[in-house]
mmCIF file of C-alpha atoms in Angstrom:
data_model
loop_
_atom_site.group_PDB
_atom_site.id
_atom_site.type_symbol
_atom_site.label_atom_id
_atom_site.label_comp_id
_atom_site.label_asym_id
_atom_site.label_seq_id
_atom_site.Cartn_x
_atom_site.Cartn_y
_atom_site.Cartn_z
ATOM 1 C CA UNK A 1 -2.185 -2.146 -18.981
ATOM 2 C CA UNK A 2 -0.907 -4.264 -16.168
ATOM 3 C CA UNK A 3 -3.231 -4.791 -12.769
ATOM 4 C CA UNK A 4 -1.289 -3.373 -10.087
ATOM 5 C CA UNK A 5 -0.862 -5.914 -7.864
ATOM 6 C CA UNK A 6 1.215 -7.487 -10.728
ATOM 7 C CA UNK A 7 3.149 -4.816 -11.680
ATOM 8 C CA UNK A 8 3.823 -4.254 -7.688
ATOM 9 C CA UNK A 9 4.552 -7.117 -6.817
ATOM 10 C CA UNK A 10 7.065 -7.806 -9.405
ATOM 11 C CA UNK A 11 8.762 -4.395 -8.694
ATOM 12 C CA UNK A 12 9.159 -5.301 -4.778
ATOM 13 C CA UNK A 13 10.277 -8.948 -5.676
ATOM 14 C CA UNK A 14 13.289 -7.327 -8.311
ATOM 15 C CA UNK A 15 14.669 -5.526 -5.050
ATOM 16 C CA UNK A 16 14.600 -8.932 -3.433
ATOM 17 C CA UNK A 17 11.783 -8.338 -0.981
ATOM 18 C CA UNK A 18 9.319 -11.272 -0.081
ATOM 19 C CA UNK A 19 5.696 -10.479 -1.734
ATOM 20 C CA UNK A 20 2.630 -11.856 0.108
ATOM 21 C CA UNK A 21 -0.649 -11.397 -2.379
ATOM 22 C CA UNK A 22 -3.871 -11.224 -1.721
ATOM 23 C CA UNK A 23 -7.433 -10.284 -3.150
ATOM 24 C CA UNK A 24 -9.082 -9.088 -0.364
ATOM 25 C CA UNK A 25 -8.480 -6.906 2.826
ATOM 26 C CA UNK A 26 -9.868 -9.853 5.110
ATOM 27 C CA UNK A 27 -7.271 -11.764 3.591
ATOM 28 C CA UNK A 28 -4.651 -9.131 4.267
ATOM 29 C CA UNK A 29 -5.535 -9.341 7.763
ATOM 30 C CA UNK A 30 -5.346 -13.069 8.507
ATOM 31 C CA UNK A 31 -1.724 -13.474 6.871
ATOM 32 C CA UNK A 32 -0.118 -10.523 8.896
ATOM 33 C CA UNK A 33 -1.639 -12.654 11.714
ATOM 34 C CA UNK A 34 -0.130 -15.476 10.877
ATOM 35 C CA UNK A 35 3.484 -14.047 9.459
ATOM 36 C CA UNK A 36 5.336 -10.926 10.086
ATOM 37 C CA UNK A 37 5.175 -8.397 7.718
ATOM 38 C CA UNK A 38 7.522 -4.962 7.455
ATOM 39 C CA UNK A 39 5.524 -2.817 4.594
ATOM 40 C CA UNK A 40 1.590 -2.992 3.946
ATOM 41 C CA UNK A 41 0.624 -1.664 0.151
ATOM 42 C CA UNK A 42 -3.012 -1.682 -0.819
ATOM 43 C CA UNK A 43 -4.016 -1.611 -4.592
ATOM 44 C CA UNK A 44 -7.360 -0.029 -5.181
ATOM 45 C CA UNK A 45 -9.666 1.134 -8.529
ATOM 46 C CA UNK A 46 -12.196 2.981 -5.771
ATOM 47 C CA UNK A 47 -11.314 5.337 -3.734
ATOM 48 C CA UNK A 48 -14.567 4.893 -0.999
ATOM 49 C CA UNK A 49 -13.611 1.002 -0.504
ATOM 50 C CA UNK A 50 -10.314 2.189 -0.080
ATOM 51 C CA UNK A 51 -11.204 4.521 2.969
ATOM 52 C CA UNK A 52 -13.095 1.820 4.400
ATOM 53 C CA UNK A 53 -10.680 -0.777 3.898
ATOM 54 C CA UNK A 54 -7.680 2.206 5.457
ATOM 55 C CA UNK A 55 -9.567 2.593 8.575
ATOM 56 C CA UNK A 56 -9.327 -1.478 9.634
ATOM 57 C CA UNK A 57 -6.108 -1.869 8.557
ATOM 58 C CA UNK A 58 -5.278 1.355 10.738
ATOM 59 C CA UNK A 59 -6.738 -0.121 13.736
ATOM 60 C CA UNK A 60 -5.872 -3.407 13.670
ATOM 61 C CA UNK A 61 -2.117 -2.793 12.888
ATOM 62 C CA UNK A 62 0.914 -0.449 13.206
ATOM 63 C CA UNK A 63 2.765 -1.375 10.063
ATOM 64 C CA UNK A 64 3.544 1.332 7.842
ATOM 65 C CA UNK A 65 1.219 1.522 5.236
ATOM 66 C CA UNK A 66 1.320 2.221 1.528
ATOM 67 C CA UNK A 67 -2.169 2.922 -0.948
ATOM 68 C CA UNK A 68 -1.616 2.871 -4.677
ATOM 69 C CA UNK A 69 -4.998 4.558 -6.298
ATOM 70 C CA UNK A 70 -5.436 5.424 -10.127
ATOM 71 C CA UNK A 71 -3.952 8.492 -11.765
ATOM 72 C CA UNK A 72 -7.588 9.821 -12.599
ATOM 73 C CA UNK A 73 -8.708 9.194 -8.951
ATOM 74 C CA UNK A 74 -11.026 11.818 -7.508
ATOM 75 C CA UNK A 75 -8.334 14.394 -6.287
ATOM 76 C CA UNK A 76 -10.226 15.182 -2.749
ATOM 77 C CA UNK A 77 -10.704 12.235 -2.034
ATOM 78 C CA UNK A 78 -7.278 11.110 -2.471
ATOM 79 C CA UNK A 79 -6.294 13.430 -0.855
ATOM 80 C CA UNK A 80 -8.402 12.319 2.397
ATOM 81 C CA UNK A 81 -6.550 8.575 2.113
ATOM 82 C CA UNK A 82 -3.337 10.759 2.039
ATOM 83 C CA UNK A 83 -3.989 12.018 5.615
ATOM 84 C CA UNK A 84 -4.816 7.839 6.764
ATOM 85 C CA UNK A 85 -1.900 6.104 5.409
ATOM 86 C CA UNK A 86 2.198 6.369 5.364
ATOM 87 C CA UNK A 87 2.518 6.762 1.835
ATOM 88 C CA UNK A 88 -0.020 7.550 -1.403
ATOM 89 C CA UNK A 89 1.081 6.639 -4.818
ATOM 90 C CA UNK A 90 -0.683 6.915 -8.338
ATOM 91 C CA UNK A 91 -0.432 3.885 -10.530
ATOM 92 C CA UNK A 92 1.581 6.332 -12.978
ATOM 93 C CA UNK A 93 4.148 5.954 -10.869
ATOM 94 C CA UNK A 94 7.490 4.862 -12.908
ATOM 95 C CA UNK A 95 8.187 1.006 -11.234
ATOM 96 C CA UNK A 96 11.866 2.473 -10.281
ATOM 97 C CA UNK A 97 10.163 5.078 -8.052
ATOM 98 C CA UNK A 98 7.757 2.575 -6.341
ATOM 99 C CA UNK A 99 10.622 0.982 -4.163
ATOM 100 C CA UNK A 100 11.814 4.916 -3.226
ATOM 101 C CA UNK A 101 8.667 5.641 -2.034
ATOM 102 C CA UNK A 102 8.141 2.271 -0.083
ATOM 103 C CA UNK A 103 11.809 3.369 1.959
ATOM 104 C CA UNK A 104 11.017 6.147 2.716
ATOM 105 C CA UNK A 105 7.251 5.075 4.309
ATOM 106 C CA UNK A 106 9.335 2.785 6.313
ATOM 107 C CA UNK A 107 12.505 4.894 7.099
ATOM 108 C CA UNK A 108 9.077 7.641 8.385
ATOM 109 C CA UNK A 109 7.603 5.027 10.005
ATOM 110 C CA UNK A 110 10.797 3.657 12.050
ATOM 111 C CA UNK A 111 11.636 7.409 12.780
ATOM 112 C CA UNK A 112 8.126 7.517 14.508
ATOM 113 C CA UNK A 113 8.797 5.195 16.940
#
């Protein structure tokens, strides 16, 4: 199977969209200093360093925010990132579906302000 961040970033870069890649949340954080950004989507195996990494983002910045976790993530804890973020995906999700979801976090998002 394909990592996510491949598989992601190829599906946002298909629907023409500029794709920014990184490894780490620290290095998230120092390129949406540096450039502006209109979507956030974090790619994560573990739930816990998810949360963690969900709360700085969250403070640190206003963009909408998506999380993409593994199908066989621990439900309730999924379901706590659902409350943090904009938009919560599985990695099952068909690639068509992924850009769907990522317009309507930002139509929510743009609504919000």
């Amino acid at each position: 199977m394909e990592a996510p961040c491949g598989w992601v970033k190829q599906a946002f870069a298909a629907k023409g969209c500029k794709v920014t890649r990184v490894l780490h949340v620290n290095q998230a954080l120092l390129a949406m200093r540096q450039t502006q950004f209109d979507l956030l989507v974090l790619a994560y195996e573990d739930t816990q360093a998810c949360l963690s990494d969900v709360d700085r983002v969250k403070s640190l910045s206003v963009l909408p925010l998506m999380v993409l976790l593994p199908d066989i993530a621990n439900k309730e804890e999924t379901s706590v990132v659902g409350t943090c973020v904009d938009c919560l995906v599985s990695d099952a999700i068909p690639r068509e579906m992924l850009w769907v979801e990522a317009q309507t976090a930002l139509a929510s998002k743009m609504a919000s302000y």
